[in-house]
Amino acid sequence: MDIFTISFLIVINLVTLLLCWSDKRAAVNHTRRIPERLLMLLTIAGGSAGMLAGMLIFRHKTRDARFRITVPVVLVAETIFCILFYTLPHNA
């Protein structure tokens, strides 16, 4: 993997994890929440590991079937994509 991809994945997963924590805190305190659409968009954009970590660490969105199903499926799909993309030969 190149440095750009690794950096992107680290940043998007940290951002997703922090937003998950922030949304959980907002839910507990009954303050303004992070839109679910944004959390799901970040998950699909590469932050699935961060979202899954946030779900497990902060016990957040674990009752929501959309997150409970989508996040692990996206994580597996992203992992398979990365493995295939970075191991198969490319014709350039």
PDB file of N, CA and C in Angstrom, residues 38-82:
ATOM      1  N   LEU A  38     -24.140  11.071   7.917  1.00  0.00           N
ATOM      2  CA  LEU A  38     -22.713  11.380   7.909  1.00  0.00           C
ATOM      3  C   LEU A  38     -21.906  10.196   8.436  1.00  0.00           C
ATOM      4  N   LEU A  39     -22.364   9.588   9.521  1.00  0.00           N
ATOM      5  CA  LEU A  39     -21.660   8.430  10.066  1.00  0.00           C
ATOM      6  C   LEU A  39     -21.605   7.293   9.043  1.00  0.00           C
ATOM      7  N   MET A  40     -22.708   7.060   8.342  1.00  0.00           N
ATOM      8  CA  MET A  40     -22.743   5.995   7.344  1.00  0.00           C
ATOM      9  C   MET A  40     -21.876   6.350   6.139  1.00  0.00           C
ATOM     10  N   LEU A  41     -21.881   7.614   5.734  1.00  0.00           N
ATOM     11  CA  LEU A  41     -21.044   8.046   4.618  1.00  0.00           C
ATOM     12  C   LEU A  41     -19.563   7.837   4.931  1.00  0.00           C
ATOM     13  N   LEU A  42     -19.152   8.208   6.132  1.00  0.00           N
ATOM     14  CA  LEU A  42     -17.763   7.999   6.533  1.00  0.00           C
ATOM     15  C   LEU A  42     -17.415   6.516   6.598  1.00  0.00           C
ATOM     16  N   THR A  43     -18.370   5.709   7.048  1.00  0.00           N
ATOM     17  CA  THR A  43     -18.171   4.260   7.081  1.00  0.00           C
ATOM     18  C   THR A  43     -17.900   3.730   5.684  1.00  0.00           C
ATOM     19  N   ILE A  44     -18.737   4.113   4.731  1.00  0.00           N
ATOM     20  CA  ILE A  44     -18.611   3.629   3.360  1.00  0.00           C
ATOM     21  C   ILE A  44     -17.378   4.201   2.667  1.00  0.00           C
ATOM     22  N   ALA A  45     -16.965   5.390   3.061  1.00  0.00           N
ATOM     23  CA  ALA A  45     -15.811   6.051   2.436  1.00  0.00           C
ATOM     24  C   ALA A  45     -14.472   5.516   2.934  1.00  0.00           C
ATOM     25  N   GLY A  46     -14.486   4.528   3.810  1.00  0.00           N
ATOM     26  CA  GLY A  46     -13.234   3.943   4.281  1.00  0.00           C
ATOM     27  C   GLY A  46     -13.099   3.894   5.785  1.00  0.00           C
ATOM     28  N   GLY A  47     -14.065   4.441   6.508  1.00  0.00           N
ATOM     29  CA  GLY A  47     -13.978   4.494   7.956  1.00  0.00           C
ATOM     30  C   GLY A  47     -14.696   3.368   8.678  1.00  0.00           C
ATOM     31  N   SER A  48     -14.859   2.241   8.014  1.00  0.00           N
ATOM     32  CA  SER A  48     -15.623   1.145   8.618  1.00  0.00           C
ATOM     33  C   SER A  48     -14.946   0.564   9.860  1.00  0.00           C
ATOM     34  N   ALA A  49     -13.628   0.490   9.861  1.00  0.00           N
ATOM     35  CA  ALA A  49     -12.930  -0.032  11.039  1.00  0.00           C
ATOM     36  C   ALA A  49     -13.103   0.921  12.227  1.00  0.00           C
ATOM     37  N   GLY A  50     -13.033   2.214  11.978  1.00  0.00           N
ATOM     38  CA  GLY A  50     -13.245   3.195  13.035  1.00  0.00           C
ATOM     39  C   GLY A  50     -14.659   3.157  13.575  1.00  0.00           C
ATOM     40  N   MET A  51     -15.633   2.987  12.678  1.00  0.00           N
ATOM     41  CA  MET A  51     -17.030   2.916  13.114  1.00  0.00           C
ATOM     42  C   MET A  51     -17.277   1.654  13.920  1.00  0.00           C
ATOM     43  N   LEU A  52     -16.743   0.525  13.459  1.00  0.00           N
ATOM     44  CA  LEU A  52     -16.922  -0.726  14.205  1.00  0.00           C
ATOM     45  C   LEU A  52     -16.259  -0.625  15.571  1.00  0.00           C
ATOM     46  N   ALA A  53     -15.074  -0.043  15.624  1.00  0.00           N
ATOM     47  CA  ALA A  53     -14.396   0.153  16.910  1.00  0.00           C
ATOM     48  C   ALA A  53     -15.241   1.032  17.824  1.00  0.00           C
ATOM     49  N   GLY A  54     -15.809   2.102  17.269  1.00  0.00           N
ATOM     50  CA  GLY A  54     -16.664   2.987  18.060  1.00  0.00           C
ATOM     51  C   GLY A  54     -17.911   2.289  18.554  1.00  0.00           C
ATOM     52  N   MET A  55     -18.477   1.446  17.722  1.00  0.00           N
ATOM     53  CA  MET A  55     -19.660   0.694  18.132  1.00  0.00           C
ATOM     54  C   MET A  55     -19.333  -0.234  19.303  1.00  0.00           C
ATOM     55  N   LEU A  56     -18.182  -0.871  19.229  1.00  0.00           N
ATOM     56  CA  LEU A  56     -17.802  -1.824  20.278  1.00  0.00           C
ATOM     57  C   LEU A  56     -17.310  -1.126  21.547  1.00  0.00           C
ATOM     58  N   ILE A  57     -16.487  -0.107  21.395  1.00  0.00           N
ATOM     59  CA  ILE A  57     -15.906   0.583  22.559  1.00  0.00           C
ATOM     60  C   ILE A  57     -16.953   1.411  23.299  1.00  0.00           C
ATOM     61  N   PHE A  58     -17.735   2.187  22.544  1.00  0.00           N
ATOM     62  CA  PHE A  58     -18.681   3.118  23.158  1.00  0.00           C
ATOM     63  C   PHE A  58     -20.103   2.573  23.241  1.00  0.00           C
ATOM     64  N   ARG A  59     -20.297   1.338  22.740  1.00  0.00           N
ATOM     65  CA  ARG A  59     -21.631   0.724  22.696  1.00  0.00           C
ATOM     66  C   ARG A  59     -22.627   1.677  22.038  1.00  0.00           C
ATOM     67  N   HIS A  60     -22.244   2.140  20.861  1.00  0.00           N
ATOM     68  CA  HIS A  60     -23.044   3.136  20.144  1.00  0.00           C
ATOM     69  C   HIS A  60     -23.539   2.559  18.833  1.00  0.00           C
ATOM     70  N   LYS A  61     -24.799   2.773  18.536  1.00  0.00           N
ATOM     71  CA  LYS A  61     -25.460   2.310  17.310  1.00  0.00           C
ATOM     72  C   LYS A  61     -25.540   0.788  17.236  1.00  0.00           C
ATOM     73  N   THR A  62     -25.403   0.111  18.354  1.00  0.00           N
ATOM     74  CA  THR A  62     -25.433  -1.351  18.339  1.00  0.00           C
ATOM     75  C   THR A  62     -26.856  -1.907  18.249  1.00  0.00           C
ATOM     76  N   ARG A  63     -27.844  -1.111  18.551  1.00  0.00           N
ATOM     77  CA  ARG A  63     -29.233  -1.555  18.420  1.00  0.00           C
ATOM     78  C   ARG A  63     -29.810  -1.250  17.044  1.00  0.00           C
ATOM     79  N   ASP A  64     -29.154  -0.366  16.317  1.00  0.00           N
ATOM     80  CA  ASP A  64     -29.619   0.038  14.998  1.00  0.00           C
ATOM     81  C   ASP A  64     -29.184  -1.014  13.973  1.00  0.00           C
ATOM     82  N   ALA A  65     -30.159  -1.731  13.424  1.00  0.00           N
ATOM     83  CA  ALA A  65     -29.856  -2.833  12.499  1.00  0.00           C
ATOM     84  C   ALA A  65     -29.084  -2.350  11.275  1.00  0.00           C
ATOM     85  N   ARG A  66     -29.362  -1.133  10.816  1.00  0.00           N
ATOM     86  CA  ARG A  66     -28.635  -0.618   9.649  1.00  0.00           C
ATOM     87  C   ARG A  66     -27.140  -0.570   9.921  1.00  0.00           C
ATOM     88  N   PHE A  67     -26.753  -0.135  11.093  1.00  0.00           N
ATOM     89  CA  PHE A  67     -25.333  -0.064  11.436  1.00  0.00           C
ATOM     90  C   PHE A  67     -24.792  -1.442  11.794  1.00  0.00           C
ATOM     91  N   ARG A  68     -25.564  -2.198  12.551  1.00  0.00           N
ATOM     92  CA  ARG A  68     -25.125  -3.515  13.002  1.00  0.00           C
ATOM     93  C   ARG A  68     -24.821  -4.443  11.826  1.00  0.00           C
ATOM     94  N   ILE A  69     -25.547  -4.281  10.725  1.00  0.00           N
ATOM     95  CA  ILE A  69     -25.337  -5.123   9.546  1.00  0.00           C
ATOM     96  C   ILE A  69     -24.368  -4.466   8.561  1.00  0.00           C
ATOM     97  N   THR A  70     -24.584  -3.202   8.275  1.00  0.00           N
ATOM     98  CA  THR A  70     -23.820  -2.525   7.225  1.00  0.00           C
ATOM     99  C   THR A  70     -22.344  -2.368   7.565  1.00  0.00           C
ATOM    100  N   VAL A  71     -22.030  -1.989   8.782  1.00  0.00           N
ATOM    101  CA  VAL A  71     -20.631  -1.697   9.134  1.00  0.00           C
ATOM    102  C   VAL A  71     -19.733  -2.926   8.955  1.00  0.00           C
ATOM    103  N   PRO A  72     -20.082  -4.100   9.493  1.00  0.00           N
ATOM    104  CA  PRO A  72     -19.213  -5.261   9.255  1.00  0.00           C
ATOM    105  C   PRO A  72     -19.142  -5.676   7.784  1.00  0.00           C
ATOM    106  N   VAL A  73     -20.257  -5.566   7.061  1.00  0.00           N
ATOM    107  CA  VAL A  73     -20.260  -5.925   5.645  1.00  0.00           C
ATOM    108  C   VAL A  73     -19.335  -5.000   4.857  1.00  0.00           C
ATOM    109  N   VAL A  74     -19.405  -3.707   5.140  1.00  0.00           N
ATOM    110  CA  VAL A  74     -18.534  -2.743   4.452  1.00  0.00           C
ATOM    111  C   VAL A  74     -17.077  -2.997   4.821  1.00  0.00           C
ATOM    112  N   LEU A  75     -16.798  -3.299   6.075  1.00  0.00           N
ATOM    113  CA  LEU A  75     -15.424  -3.579   6.497  1.00  0.00           C
ATOM    114  C   LEU A  75     -14.860  -4.784   5.742  1.00  0.00           C
ATOM    115  N   VAL A  76     -15.624  -5.836   5.629  1.00  0.00           N
ATOM    116  CA  VAL A  76     -15.174  -7.025   4.888  1.00  0.00           C
ATOM    117  C   VAL A  76     -14.963  -6.674   3.419  1.00  0.00           C
ATOM    118  N   ALA A  77     -15.915  -5.953   2.819  1.00  0.00           N
ATOM    119  CA  ALA A  77     -15.794  -5.579   1.400  1.00  0.00           C
ATOM    120  C   ALA A  77     -14.567  -4.704   1.165  1.00  0.00           C
ATOM    121  N   GLU A  78     -14.330  -3.733   2.046  1.00  0.00           N
ATOM    122  CA  GLU A  78     -13.160  -2.853   1.896  1.00  0.00           C
ATOM    123  C   GLU A  78     -11.860  -3.639   2.060  1.00  0.00           C
ATOM    124  N   THR A  79     -11.849  -4.576   2.981  1.00  0.00           N
ATOM    125  CA  THR A  79     -10.656  -5.399   3.199  1.00  0.00           C
ATOM    126  C   THR A  79     -10.366  -6.256   1.976  1.00  0.00           C
ATOM    127  N   ILE A  80     -11.398  -6.896   1.430  1.00  0.00           N
ATOM    128  CA  ILE A  80     -11.227  -7.720   0.226  1.00  0.00           C
ATOM    129  C   ILE A  80     -10.749  -6.852  -0.936  1.00  0.00           C
ATOM    130  N   PHE A  81     -11.355  -5.681  -1.098  1.00  0.00           N
ATOM    131  CA  PHE A  81     -10.945  -4.774  -2.167  1.00  0.00           C
ATOM    132  C   PHE A  81      -9.466  -4.406  -2.032  1.00  0.00           C
ATOM    133  N   CYS A  82      -9.046  -4.028  -0.833  1.00  0.00           N
ATOM    134  CA  CYS A  82      -7.641  -3.637  -0.623  1.00  0.00           C
ATOM    135  C   CYS A  82      -6.702  -4.803  -0.908  1.00  0.00           C
TER     136      CYS A  82
END
